[in-house]
Amino acid sequence: MTLPGSAEEQPSHWRLERVDLGEVPYAAAQTDMARWVEERKQGLAANRLFLLTHPAVITYTARTPNDQLPDAASPIDLVQTDRGGHATYHGPGQLIGYLVLNVRELGPRGLIRRVELALVDALDALGFPAVRRETPPGEESLVGVWTPDHRKLASIGMRISGSVSSHGFALNIDPDLSVYTTFTACALPGVRMTSLAELTAERGLPTPTHTEVRDTVARAVTAHLTPG
C-alpha cells in the first residue's frame, strides 16, 4: 500500500521533523518533553515526531483509580504523568511516538483521530488489519487502535498546552504482554492487549522488524498530520 502525503504533496509551509532517540528512561523523556514543548511554543523548533522506547514503566494519571494500579510489590516502576487517559505500560518491544506540534495548523479533524487513522494505515501497510473504535456515550474511552476482533494494539494519550501537543502513542511490536495482567489497562477491565508478534505467530509469519515498523509509522503519521 502506498501511503498518501508524500513530501511532494505536502504544503510547503508544513514540516514534521522525525527524531529517533533509541531507549530513553521515562523520567528523562518527560523532562525533555517539557523543553520540547517550550521550544515549539516559542517557534524555536519545528513540529516534531520523537520515536523512542522506554525501559519498563507503568504510567497513570490523576484520574486513575487506585484499584486499577498494580500491587505495591510490583517490580515495575509506577509513575504519575500529565497526559490524558489512564494506566498503561511502556517497555521494551514497543514503539513510542511523542508528538510535539502546533495543533492549530491541522484543520478541522481532531489530533487524536488523525493519530488513530495514521496507525491504522501504517498497520495496514504492514499487513495487519486494524480499526479505530467509537466510544459509546457514558463509557470509558476506546481511543487507540484495535484488531477487528477488538484486541488493543496501540494506546494513545496526549496533552495540549498553549496549542502545542505532547505525549502520544505506544504501539506493541513484541513486548512482554504478561505485564498487562498486573493492572487495568486504559480503565478497561475486559481489555485484551495484543502485539504484532502475537498476531504474526497466529498466522505463522515473521514479525516485522522494529526499523520497518518505525519507518512505516513515521510515513503514515506525517501523511495524516499534514494540514487540510
Short mmCIF file of C-alpha atoms in Angstrom, two decimals:
data_model
loop_
_atom_site.label_atom_id
_atom_site.label_comp_id
_atom_site.label_asym_id
_atom_site.label_seq_id
_atom_site.Cartn_x
_atom_site.Cartn_y
_atom_site.Cartn_z
CA MET A 1 0.00 0.00 0.00
CA THR A 2 1.26 3.47 -0.89
CA LEU A 3 0.64 5.98 1.88
CA PRO A 4 -0.74 9.42 0.91
CA GLY A 5 1.01 12.63 1.73
CA SER A 6 4.45 12.30 0.19
CA ALA A 7 6.81 15.22 0.63
CA GLU A 8 5.91 16.46 -2.86
CA GLU A 9 2.20 16.55 -1.96
CA GLN A 10 2.50 18.42 1.33
CA PRO A 11 2.03 22.19 1.66
CA SER A 12 5.36 23.97 1.51
CA HIS A 13 4.88 25.50 4.97
CA TRP A 14 4.24 22.17 6.66
CA ARG A 15 7.06 20.18 8.20
CA LEU A 16 7.05 17.34 10.72
CA GLU A 17 10.58 16.57 11.75
CA ARG A 18 11.31 12.95 12.69
CA VAL A 19 13.68 12.47 15.63
CA ASP A 20 14.89 8.95 16.52
CA LEU A 21 16.09 8.67 20.12
CA GLY A 22 16.53 4.97 20.92
CA GLU A 23 15.84 3.91 24.53
CA VAL A 24 15.23 6.76 26.96
CA PRO A 25 14.21 6.43 30.65
CA TYR A 26 10.65 7.67 31.13
CA ALA A 27 11.54 10.41 33.63
CA ALA A 28 14.26 11.78 31.36
CA ALA A 29 11.88 11.82 28.40
CA GLN A 30 9.28 13.78 30.39
CA THR A 31 11.90 16.38 31.38
CA ASP A 32 12.99 16.66 27.76
CA MET A 33 9.38 16.88 26.60
CA ALA A 34 8.74 19.97 28.71
CA ARG A 35 11.67 21.61 26.93
CA TRP A 36 10.47 20.44 23.51
CA VAL A 37 7.03 21.96 24.17
CA GLU A 38 8.54 25.32 25.15
CA GLU A 39 10.75 25.29 22.06
CA ARG A 40 7.69 24.76 19.86
CA LYS A 41 5.64 27.42 21.66
CA GLN A 42 8.42 29.94 21.13
CA GLY A 43 8.91 28.99 17.49
CA LEU A 44 12.42 27.72 18.15
CA ALA A 45 11.72 24.26 16.72
CA ALA A 46 9.59 22.67 14.03
CA ASN A 47 6.71 20.29 14.66
CA ARG A 48 8.40 17.07 15.73
CA LEU A 49 7.71 13.35 15.99
CA PHE A 50 10.01 11.71 18.52
CA LEU A 51 10.37 7.93 18.11
CA LEU A 52 11.81 6.01 21.04
CA THR A 53 11.42 3.19 23.54
CA HIS A 54 11.34 3.15 27.34
CA PRO A 55 12.62 0.74 29.97
CA ALA A 56 9.66 -0.96 31.66
CA VAL A 57 7.33 1.50 33.41
CA ILE A 58 3.61 1.73 34.18
CA THR A 59 2.22 5.24 33.96
CA TYR A 60 -1.09 6.56 35.20
CA THR A 61 -2.93 9.86 35.55
CA ALA A 62 -4.62 11.73 38.38
CA ARG A 63 -7.94 10.25 37.23
CA THR A 64 -6.81 6.63 37.56
CA PRO A 65 -8.46 4.77 40.49
CA ASN A 66 -6.02 3.09 42.88
CA ASP A 67 -7.64 -0.30 42.37
CA GLN A 68 -6.62 -0.21 38.71
CA LEU A 69 -2.91 0.06 39.55
CA PRO A 70 -0.51 -2.84 40.15
CA ASP A 71 0.18 -4.27 43.58
CA ALA A 72 2.76 -2.41 45.66
CA ALA A 73 5.08 -5.39 45.30
CA SER A 74 5.28 -4.93 41.52
CA PRO A 75 8.91 -4.74 40.33
CA ILE A 76 7.98 -2.29 37.56
CA ASP A 77 8.28 1.44 38.25
CA LEU A 78 4.96 3.27 38.66
CA VAL A 79 4.89 6.93 37.57
CA GLN A 80 2.12 9.54 37.50
CA THR A 81 2.00 11.60 34.33
CA ASP A 82 0.09 14.61 32.97
CA ARG A 83 -1.24 13.12 29.73
CA GLY A 84 -4.84 12.12 29.10
CA GLY A 85 -6.18 8.63 29.68
CA HIS A 86 -5.48 6.18 32.47
CA ALA A 87 -2.90 3.49 33.29
CA THR A 88 -0.74 2.00 30.57
CA TYR A 89 2.53 0.17 30.12
CA HIS A 90 5.69 1.28 28.32
CA GLY A 91 8.61 -1.04 27.85
CA PRO A 92 10.97 -2.91 25.55
CA GLY A 93 9.25 -4.18 22.43
CA GLN A 94 7.10 -1.08 21.95
CA LEU A 95 7.37 1.83 19.57
CA ILE A 96 6.68 5.07 21.41
CA GLY A 97 5.81 8.17 19.40
CA TYR A 98 5.71 11.58 21.06
CA LEU A 99 4.17 14.38 19.02
CA VAL A 100 5.13 17.96 19.84
CA LEU A 101 3.36 20.20 17.34
CA ASN A 102 1.14 23.23 16.93
CA VAL A 103 -2.36 21.77 16.67
CA ARG A 104 -3.85 25.00 15.25
CA GLU A 105 -2.24 24.17 11.91
CA LEU A 106 -4.04 20.87 11.48
CA GLY A 107 -7.51 21.95 10.41
CA PRO A 108 -10.91 20.57 11.41
CA ARG A 109 -10.12 16.91 12.17
CA GLY A 110 -9.02 16.24 15.72
CA LEU A 111 -5.43 15.30 16.52
CA ILE A 112 -6.33 12.05 18.27
CA ARG A 113 -8.45 10.87 15.35
CA ARG A 114 -5.63 11.69 12.93
CA VAL A 115 -3.17 9.66 15.00
CA GLU A 116 -5.60 6.72 15.18
CA LEU A 117 -6.11 6.76 11.41
CA ALA A 118 -2.37 7.09 10.80
CA LEU A 119 -1.66 3.99 12.87
CA VAL A 120 -4.48 2.09 11.16
CA ASP A 121 -2.96 2.94 7.75
CA ALA A 122 0.56 2.02 8.92
CA LEU A 123 -0.61 -1.34 10.22
CA ASP A 124 -2.50 -1.98 7.00
CA ALA A 125 0.68 -1.25 5.04
CA LEU A 126 2.50 -3.80 7.24
CA GLY A 127 -0.20 -6.41 6.61
CA PHE A 128 -2.21 -6.08 9.82
CA PRO A 129 -5.90 -5.18 9.56
CA ALA A 130 -6.75 -2.65 12.29
CA VAL A 131 -9.58 -0.34 13.27
CA ARG A 132 -10.38 2.65 15.43
CA ARG A 133 -13.50 2.45 17.63
CA GLU A 134 -16.12 4.98 18.62
CA THR A 135 -16.70 5.31 22.36
CA PRO A 136 -20.34 4.72 23.41
CA PRO A 137 -21.84 7.61 25.43
CA GLY A 138 -21.01 7.32 29.12
CA GLU A 139 -18.45 4.56 28.62
CA GLU A 140 -14.67 4.58 29.16
CA SER A 141 -12.71 5.83 26.19
CA LEU A 142 -11.91 3.40 23.38
CA VAL A 143 -9.30 5.71 21.89
CA GLY A 144 -6.47 3.69 20.37
CA VAL A 145 -6.02 1.13 17.63
CA TRP A 146 -7.57 -2.31 17.71
CA THR A 147 -7.68 -5.56 15.78
CA PRO A 148 -11.00 -6.29 14.07
CA ASP A 149 -11.79 -8.71 16.93
CA HIS A 150 -11.19 -5.87 19.43
CA ARG A 151 -7.79 -6.69 20.87
CA LYS A 152 -5.84 -3.50 21.53
CA LEU A 153 -2.60 -2.93 19.62
CA ALA A 154 -1.86 0.72 20.35
CA SER A 155 -2.67 3.14 23.15
CA ILE A 156 -2.90 6.92 22.72
CA GLY A 157 -2.73 9.55 25.45
CA MET A 158 -1.93 13.19 24.80
CA ARG A 159 -1.88 16.65 26.34
CA ILE A 160 -2.38 20.06 24.73
CA SER A 161 -1.00 23.20 26.36
CA GLY A 162 -0.98 26.58 24.66
CA SER A 163 -1.99 24.90 21.36
CA VAL A 164 1.06 22.61 21.49
CA SER A 165 0.66 18.86 21.92
CA SER A 166 2.80 16.45 23.89
CA HIS A 167 2.88 12.73 24.71
CA GLY A 168 1.49 10.46 22.00
CA PHE A 169 1.14 6.74 21.26
CA ALA A 170 2.56 3.33 22.15
CA LEU A 171 2.39 0.53 19.59
CA ASN A 172 3.02 -3.04 20.72
CA ILE A 173 5.53 -4.77 18.44
CA ASP A 174 6.88 -7.59 20.63
CA PRO A 175 6.62 -6.57 24.32
CA ASP A 176 6.02 -8.87 27.29
CA LEU A 177 2.22 -8.94 27.25
CA SER A 178 2.03 -10.61 30.68
CA VAL A 179 2.64 -7.19 32.27
CA TYR A 180 -0.89 -6.18 31.31
CA THR A 181 -2.30 -8.78 33.70
CA THR A 182 -0.90 -6.85 36.69
CA PHE A 183 -3.07 -3.75 36.29
CA THR A 184 -6.17 -2.46 34.47
CA ALA A 185 -5.03 -1.01 31.16
CA CYS A 186 -6.82 2.13 29.94
CA ALA A 187 -9.55 1.77 32.62
CA LEU A 188 -10.99 -1.14 30.60
CA PRO A 189 -11.19 -4.23 32.85
CA GLY A 190 -12.01 -6.56 29.98
CA VAL A 191 -9.44 -5.30 27.51
CA ARG A 192 -7.13 -7.82 25.88
CA MET A 193 -3.84 -6.32 24.76
CA THR A 194 -2.01 -7.85 21.82
CA SER A 195 1.11 -7.26 19.73
CA LEU A 196 2.35 -7.63 16.18
CA ALA A 197 4.42 -10.59 17.37
CA GLU A 198 1.35 -12.36 18.74
CA LEU A 199 -0.63 -11.69 15.57
CA THR A 200 2.12 -12.93 13.27
CA ALA A 201 2.62 -16.05 15.42
CA GLU A 202 -1.06 -16.86 14.95
CA ARG A 203 -0.55 -16.64 11.19
CA GLY A 204 2.79 -18.43 11.11
CA LEU A 205 4.60 -15.37 9.75
CA PRO A 206 7.69 -13.42 10.86
CA THR A 207 7.21 -10.26 12.91
CA PRO A 208 8.18 -7.05 11.07
CA THR A 209 11.45 -5.56 12.25
CA HIS A 210 11.40 -2.58 14.57
CA THR A 211 13.02 -0.49 11.83
CA GLU A 212 10.31 -1.42 9.35
CA VAL A 213 7.58 -0.57 11.84
CA ARG A 214 9.20 2.77 12.74
CA ASP A 215 9.61 3.84 9.13
CA THR A 216 6.08 2.83 8.15
CA VAL A 217 4.54 4.56 11.17
CA ALA A 218 6.57 7.73 10.60
CA ARG A 219 5.39 7.96 6.98
CA ALA A 220 1.76 7.43 7.94
CA VAL A 221 1.81 9.91 10.83
CA THR A 222 3.40 12.55 8.60
CA ALA A 223 0.74 11.94 5.94
CA HIS A 224 -2.21 12.17 8.31
CA LEU A 225 -0.91 15.21 10.19
CA THR A 226 -0.49 17.22 7.01
CA PRO A 227 -2.96 20.15 7.37
CA GLY A 228 -6.11 20.03 5.33
#
